[in-house]
């Protein structure tokens, strides 16, 4: 797909209607991908070396996750100043972006979704980052991914069951 091919080169691209820029994070944070906005509008920035270390499938998931931050307008969210409240707020935003990514990948790439999920889950399960105060720990992220995947695949199986059930009309199945 376009994103996986783009990681092999540097520059700017338009992928899924979003600018993808090979530029470091403006705050100097070492991160494979990040959602951001500049005077031109929203974009996803990435570090090619960190994405390569992450692996193509895991970094693809991370790209769609960053699209989720833009989709849900997380860049406009003001986080609580209190560290006690800030952690749960960040975890909630990350879970929302993971849910978006999981649903989009299952919807658009159903044959590859399981491999993509295994790659990103394996990445977070193998790492031991504490999140640096801006993200949940990798252990929490792996749990969030499992929750998003379990929910999305349960709903996908439900859709298939209704749609293929001869006792349920196609019009009813589509409205459920």
PDB file of C-alpha atoms in Angstrom:
ATOM      1  CA  UNK A   1       0.000   0.000   0.000  1.00  0.00           C
ATOM      2  CA  UNK A   2       0.989   3.662  -0.353  1.00  0.00           C
ATOM      3  CA  UNK A   3       2.086   4.198   3.249  1.00  0.00           C
ATOM      4  CA  UNK A   4       4.346   1.157   3.368  1.00  0.00           C
ATOM      5  CA  UNK A   5       6.017   2.137   0.067  1.00  0.00           C
ATOM      6  CA  UNK A   6       6.421   5.743   1.219  1.00  0.00           C
ATOM      7  CA  UNK A   7       8.423   4.798   4.308  1.00  0.00           C
ATOM      8  CA  UNK A   8      11.209   3.619   2.006  1.00  0.00           C
ATOM      9  CA  UNK A   9      11.887   7.202   0.853  1.00  0.00           C
ATOM     10  CA  UNK A  10      12.013  10.638   2.431  1.00  0.00           C
ATOM     11  CA  UNK A  11       9.890  13.662   1.625  1.00  0.00           C
ATOM     12  CA  UNK A  12       6.260  14.659   1.598  1.00  0.00           C
ATOM     13  CA  UNK A  13       3.275  12.677   0.403  1.00  0.00           C
ATOM     14  CA  UNK A  14      -0.485  12.802   0.536  1.00  0.00           C
ATOM     15  CA  UNK A  15      -1.821   9.529   1.980  1.00  0.00           C
ATOM     16  CA  UNK A  16      -5.465   8.934   2.863  1.00  0.00           C
ATOM     17  CA  UNK A  17      -6.062  12.659   2.420  1.00  0.00           C
ATOM     18  CA  UNK A  18      -3.410  13.524   5.012  1.00  0.00           C
ATOM     19  CA  UNK A  19       0.023  15.056   4.519  1.00  0.00           C
ATOM     20  CA  UNK A  20       2.759  12.650   5.572  1.00  0.00           C
ATOM     21  CA  UNK A  21       5.992  14.526   6.343  1.00  0.00           C
ATOM     22  CA  UNK A  22       9.442  13.114   7.057  1.00  0.00           C
ATOM     23  CA  UNK A  23      10.321  15.683   9.722  1.00  0.00           C
ATOM     24  CA  UNK A  24      11.359  15.327  13.360  1.00  0.00           C
ATOM     25  CA  UNK A  25       8.850  16.017  16.108  1.00  0.00           C
ATOM     26  CA  UNK A  26       8.791  19.782  16.809  1.00  0.00           C
ATOM     27  CA  UNK A  27       9.376  19.177  20.538  1.00  0.00           C
ATOM     28  CA  UNK A  28      12.373  16.918  19.878  1.00  0.00           C
ATOM     29  CA  UNK A  29      10.508  13.806  21.063  1.00  0.00           C
ATOM     30  CA  UNK A  30      11.903  10.575  19.588  1.00  0.00           C
ATOM     31  CA  UNK A  31       8.745   9.013  18.174  1.00  0.00           C
ATOM     32  CA  UNK A  32       8.102   7.000  15.011  1.00  0.00           C
ATOM     33  CA  UNK A  33       4.957   8.957  14.072  1.00  0.00           C
ATOM     34  CA  UNK A  34       2.967  11.841  15.484  1.00  0.00           C
ATOM     35  CA  UNK A  35      -0.133  13.898  14.690  1.00  0.00           C
ATOM     36  CA  UNK A  36       0.482  17.606  14.320  1.00  0.00           C
ATOM     37  CA  UNK A  37      -0.736  20.782  12.673  1.00  0.00           C
ATOM     38  CA  UNK A  38       1.106  23.698  11.096  1.00  0.00           C
ATOM     39  CA  UNK A  39       0.060  26.844   9.197  1.00  0.00           C
ATOM     40  CA  UNK A  40      -0.802  24.689   6.162  1.00  0.00           C
ATOM     41  CA  UNK A  41      -3.042  22.337   8.165  1.00  0.00           C
ATOM     42  CA  UNK A  42      -2.958  18.887   9.770  1.00  0.00           C
ATOM     43  CA  UNK A  43      -0.252  16.331   9.034  1.00  0.00           C
ATOM     44  CA  UNK A  44       1.342  13.154  10.311  1.00  0.00           C
ATOM     45  CA  UNK A  45       5.072  13.474  10.852  1.00  0.00           C
ATOM     46  CA  UNK A  46       7.364  10.502  10.936  1.00  0.00           C
ATOM     47  CA  UNK A  47      10.926   9.391  11.526  1.00  0.00           C
ATOM     48  CA  UNK A  48      11.879   6.877   8.825  1.00  0.00           C
ATOM     49  CA  UNK A  49      14.554   5.162  10.926  1.00  0.00           C
ATOM     50  CA  UNK A  50      12.221   4.679  13.911  1.00  0.00           C
ATOM     51  CA  UNK A  51       9.432   3.436  11.627  1.00  0.00           C
ATOM     52  CA  UNK A  52      11.839   0.955  10.026  1.00  0.00           C
ATOM     53  CA  UNK A  53      12.872  -0.290  13.492  1.00  0.00           C
ATOM     54  CA  UNK A  54       9.199  -0.612  14.407  1.00  0.00           C
ATOM     55  CA  UNK A  55       8.474  -2.646  11.270  1.00  0.00           C
ATOM     56  CA  UNK A  56       6.276  -1.886   8.284  1.00  0.00           C
ATOM     57  CA  UNK A  57       3.032  -3.355   9.631  1.00  0.00           C
ATOM     58  CA  UNK A  58       3.379  -1.875  13.121  1.00  0.00           C
ATOM     59  CA  UNK A  59       4.242   1.554  11.706  1.00  0.00           C
ATOM     60  CA  UNK A  60       1.271   1.319   9.338  1.00  0.00           C
ATOM     61  CA  UNK A  61      -0.985   0.761  12.355  1.00  0.00           C
ATOM     62  CA  UNK A  62       0.673   3.719  14.088  1.00  0.00           C
ATOM     63  CA  UNK A  63      -0.002   5.888  11.012  1.00  0.00           C
ATOM     64  CA  UNK A  64      -3.720   5.039  11.072  1.00  0.00           C
ATOM     65  CA  UNK A  65      -3.682   5.624  14.856  1.00  0.00           C
ATOM     66  CA  UNK A  66      -2.329   9.152  14.195  1.00  0.00           C
ATOM     67  CA  UNK A  67      -5.117   9.669  11.639  1.00  0.00           C
ATOM     68  CA  UNK A  68      -7.457   8.780  14.517  1.00  0.00           C
ATOM     69  CA  UNK A  69      -6.062  11.666  16.574  1.00  0.00           C
ATOM     70  CA  UNK A  70      -6.888  14.023  13.690  1.00  0.00           C
ATOM     71  CA  UNK A  71     -10.287  12.414  13.102  1.00  0.00           C
ATOM     72  CA  UNK A  72     -11.266  12.898  16.757  1.00  0.00           C
ATOM     73  CA  UNK A  73      -9.684  16.385  16.908  1.00  0.00           C
ATOM     74  CA  UNK A  74      -7.406  15.415  19.786  1.00  0.00           C
ATOM     75  CA  UNK A  75      -4.995  18.219  18.922  1.00  0.00           C
ATOM     76  CA  UNK A  76      -7.686  20.604  20.203  1.00  0.00           C
ATOM     77  CA  UNK A  77      -8.117  18.835  23.560  1.00  0.00           C
ATOM     78  CA  UNK A  78      -6.777  20.709  26.585  1.00  0.00           C
ATOM     79  CA  UNK A  79      -5.406  18.173  29.052  1.00  0.00           C
ATOM     80  CA  UNK A  80      -5.737  18.649  32.821  1.00  0.00           C
ATOM     81  CA  UNK A  81      -2.741  20.274  34.526  1.00  0.00           C
ATOM     82  CA  UNK A  82      -2.939  17.785  37.403  1.00  0.00           C
ATOM     83  CA  UNK A  83      -0.724  14.719  36.854  1.00  0.00           C
ATOM     84  CA  UNK A  84      -3.346  12.658  38.678  1.00  0.00           C
ATOM     85  CA  UNK A  85      -6.003  13.554  36.079  1.00  0.00           C
ATOM     86  CA  UNK A  86      -3.666  13.936  33.101  1.00  0.00           C
ATOM     87  CA  UNK A  87      -2.682  10.226  32.902  1.00  0.00           C
ATOM     88  CA  UNK A  88      -6.234   8.886  32.568  1.00  0.00           C
ATOM     89  CA  UNK A  89      -7.093  11.636  30.048  1.00  0.00           C
ATOM     90  CA  UNK A  90      -4.101  10.716  27.874  1.00  0.00           C
ATOM     91  CA  UNK A  91      -4.929   7.000  28.139  1.00  0.00           C
ATOM     92  CA  UNK A  92      -8.507   7.739  27.017  1.00  0.00           C
ATOM     93  CA  UNK A  93      -7.343   9.710  23.978  1.00  0.00           C
ATOM     94  CA  UNK A  94      -4.900   6.968  23.019  1.00  0.00           C
ATOM     95  CA  UNK A  95      -7.586   4.282  23.401  1.00  0.00           C
ATOM     96  CA  UNK A  96      -9.907   6.336  21.199  1.00  0.00           C
ATOM     97  CA  UNK A  97      -7.189   6.615  18.504  1.00  0.00           C
ATOM     98  CA  UNK A  98      -6.450   2.870  18.812  1.00  0.00           C
ATOM     99  CA  UNK A  99     -10.140   2.076  18.410  1.00  0.00           C
ATOM    100  CA  UNK A 100     -10.315   4.269  15.316  1.00  0.00           C
ATOM    101  CA  UNK A 101      -7.226   2.602  13.818  1.00  0.00           C
ATOM    102  CA  UNK A 102      -8.420  -0.913  14.581  1.00  0.00           C
ATOM    103  CA  UNK A 103     -11.878  -0.309  13.109  1.00  0.00           C
ATOM    104  CA  UNK A 104     -10.466   1.348   9.967  1.00  0.00           C
ATOM    105  CA  UNK A 105      -7.933  -1.408   9.365  1.00  0.00           C
ATOM    106  CA  UNK A 106     -10.520  -4.166   9.826  1.00  0.00           C
ATOM    107  CA  UNK A 107     -12.921  -2.302   7.532  1.00  0.00           C
ATOM    108  CA  UNK A 108     -10.434  -1.439   4.790  1.00  0.00           C
ATOM    109  CA  UNK A 109      -7.932  -4.314   5.007  1.00  0.00           C
ATOM    110  CA  UNK A 110      -9.819  -7.290   6.452  1.00  0.00           C
ATOM    111  CA  UNK A 111      -7.398  -9.871   5.033  1.00  0.00           C
ATOM    112  CA  UNK A 112      -4.348  -8.114   6.510  1.00  0.00           C
ATOM    113  CA  UNK A 113      -5.886  -6.839   9.755  1.00  0.00           C
ATOM    114  CA  UNK A 114      -4.823  -9.771  11.922  1.00  0.00           C
ATOM    115  CA  UNK A 115      -1.175  -9.518  10.822  1.00  0.00           C
ATOM    116  CA  UNK A 116      -1.180  -5.752  11.365  1.00  0.00           C
ATOM    117  CA  UNK A 117      -2.689  -6.180  14.843  1.00  0.00           C
ATOM    118  CA  UNK A 118      -0.142  -8.883  15.745  1.00  0.00           C
ATOM    119  CA  UNK A 119       2.711  -6.635  14.593  1.00  0.00           C
ATOM    120  CA  UNK A 120       1.673  -3.590  16.654  1.00  0.00           C
ATOM    121  CA  UNK A 121       0.681  -5.672  19.674  1.00  0.00           C
ATOM    122  CA  UNK A 122       4.008  -7.503  19.498  1.00  0.00           C
ATOM    123  CA  UNK A 123       5.852  -4.191  19.268  1.00  0.00           C
ATOM    124  CA  UNK A 124       4.224  -2.806  22.420  1.00  0.00           C
ATOM    125  CA  UNK A 125       4.445  -6.129  24.259  1.00  0.00           C
ATOM    126  CA  UNK A 126       8.199  -6.358  23.574  1.00  0.00           C
ATOM    127  CA  UNK A 127       9.014  -2.788  24.613  1.00  0.00           C
ATOM    128  CA  UNK A 128       9.071  -1.409  28.113  1.00  0.00           C
ATOM    129  CA  UNK A 129       8.559   2.330  27.628  1.00  0.00           C
ATOM    130  CA  UNK A 130       6.820   4.259  30.375  1.00  0.00           C
ATOM    131  CA  UNK A 131       5.292   6.623  27.791  1.00  0.00           C
ATOM    132  CA  UNK A 132       7.426   9.576  28.817  1.00  0.00           C
ATOM    133  CA  UNK A 133       4.479  11.393  30.426  1.00  0.00           C
ATOM    134  CA  UNK A 134       2.833  12.055  27.056  1.00  0.00           C
ATOM    135  CA  UNK A 135       1.511   8.531  26.398  1.00  0.00           C
ATOM    136  CA  UNK A 136       0.485   5.481  28.395  1.00  0.00           C
ATOM    137  CA  UNK A 137       3.154   2.867  29.059  1.00  0.00           C
ATOM    138  CA  UNK A 138       3.711   0.218  26.386  1.00  0.00           C
ATOM    139  CA  UNK A 139       2.060  -2.341  28.694  1.00  0.00           C
ATOM    140  CA  UNK A 140      -1.100  -0.203  28.911  1.00  0.00           C
ATOM    141  CA  UNK A 141      -0.998   0.391  25.150  1.00  0.00           C
ATOM    142  CA  UNK A 142      -0.848  -3.379  24.522  1.00  0.00           C
ATOM    143  CA  UNK A 143      -3.920  -3.791  26.762  1.00  0.00           C
ATOM    144  CA  UNK A 144      -5.714  -0.948  24.913  1.00  0.00           C
ATOM    145  CA  UNK A 145      -4.925  -2.615  21.587  1.00  0.00           C
ATOM    146  CA  UNK A 146      -6.326  -5.931  22.807  1.00  0.00           C
ATOM    147  CA  UNK A 147      -9.489  -4.196  23.997  1.00  0.00           C
ATOM    148  CA  UNK A 148      -9.948  -2.346  20.688  1.00  0.00           C
ATOM    149  CA  UNK A 149      -9.253  -5.525  18.670  1.00  0.00           C
ATOM    150  CA  UNK A 150     -11.611  -7.701  20.755  1.00  0.00           C
ATOM    151  CA  UNK A 151     -14.430  -5.172  20.466  1.00  0.00           C
ATOM    152  CA  UNK A 152     -13.963  -4.566  16.742  1.00  0.00           C
ATOM    153  CA  UNK A 153     -13.682  -8.231  15.787  1.00  0.00           C
ATOM    154  CA  UNK A 154     -16.713  -9.142  17.919  1.00  0.00           C
ATOM    155  CA  UNK A 155     -18.719  -6.492  16.079  1.00  0.00           C
ATOM    156  CA  UNK A 156     -17.355  -7.654  12.708  1.00  0.00           C
ATOM    157  CA  UNK A 157     -18.400 -11.247  13.433  1.00  0.00           C
ATOM    158  CA  UNK A 158     -21.847  -9.974  14.442  1.00  0.00           C
ATOM    159  CA  UNK A 159     -22.194  -8.102  11.125  1.00  0.00           C
ATOM    160  CA  UNK A 160     -21.167 -11.186   9.156  1.00  0.00           C
ATOM    161  CA  UNK A 161     -23.562 -13.413  11.069  1.00  0.00           C
ATOM    162  CA  UNK A 162     -26.530 -11.110  10.442  1.00  0.00           C
ATOM    163  CA  UNK A 163     -25.657 -10.547   6.815  1.00  0.00           C
ATOM    164  CA  UNK A 164     -25.264 -14.273   6.094  1.00  0.00           C
ATOM    165  CA  UNK A 165     -28.212 -15.466   8.144  1.00  0.00           C
ATOM    166  CA  UNK A 166     -30.955 -16.589   5.746  1.00  0.00           C
ATOM    167  CA  UNK A 167     -33.550 -15.855   8.411  1.00  0.00           C
ATOM    168  CA  UNK A 168     -32.640 -12.147   8.335  1.00  0.00           C
ATOM    169  CA  UNK A 169     -33.334 -10.074   5.245  1.00  0.00           C
ATOM    170  CA  UNK A 170     -30.426  -8.128   3.750  1.00  0.00           C
ATOM    171  CA  UNK A 171     -32.191  -4.812   4.350  1.00  0.00           C
ATOM    172  CA  UNK A 172     -32.688  -5.646   8.034  1.00  0.00           C
ATOM    173  CA  UNK A 173     -29.080  -6.863   8.340  1.00  0.00           C
ATOM    174  CA  UNK A 174     -27.775  -3.587   6.903  1.00  0.00           C
ATOM    175  CA  UNK A 175     -29.876  -1.539   9.322  1.00  0.00           C
ATOM    176  CA  UNK A 176     -28.755  -3.427  12.438  1.00  0.00           C
TER     177      UNK A 176
END
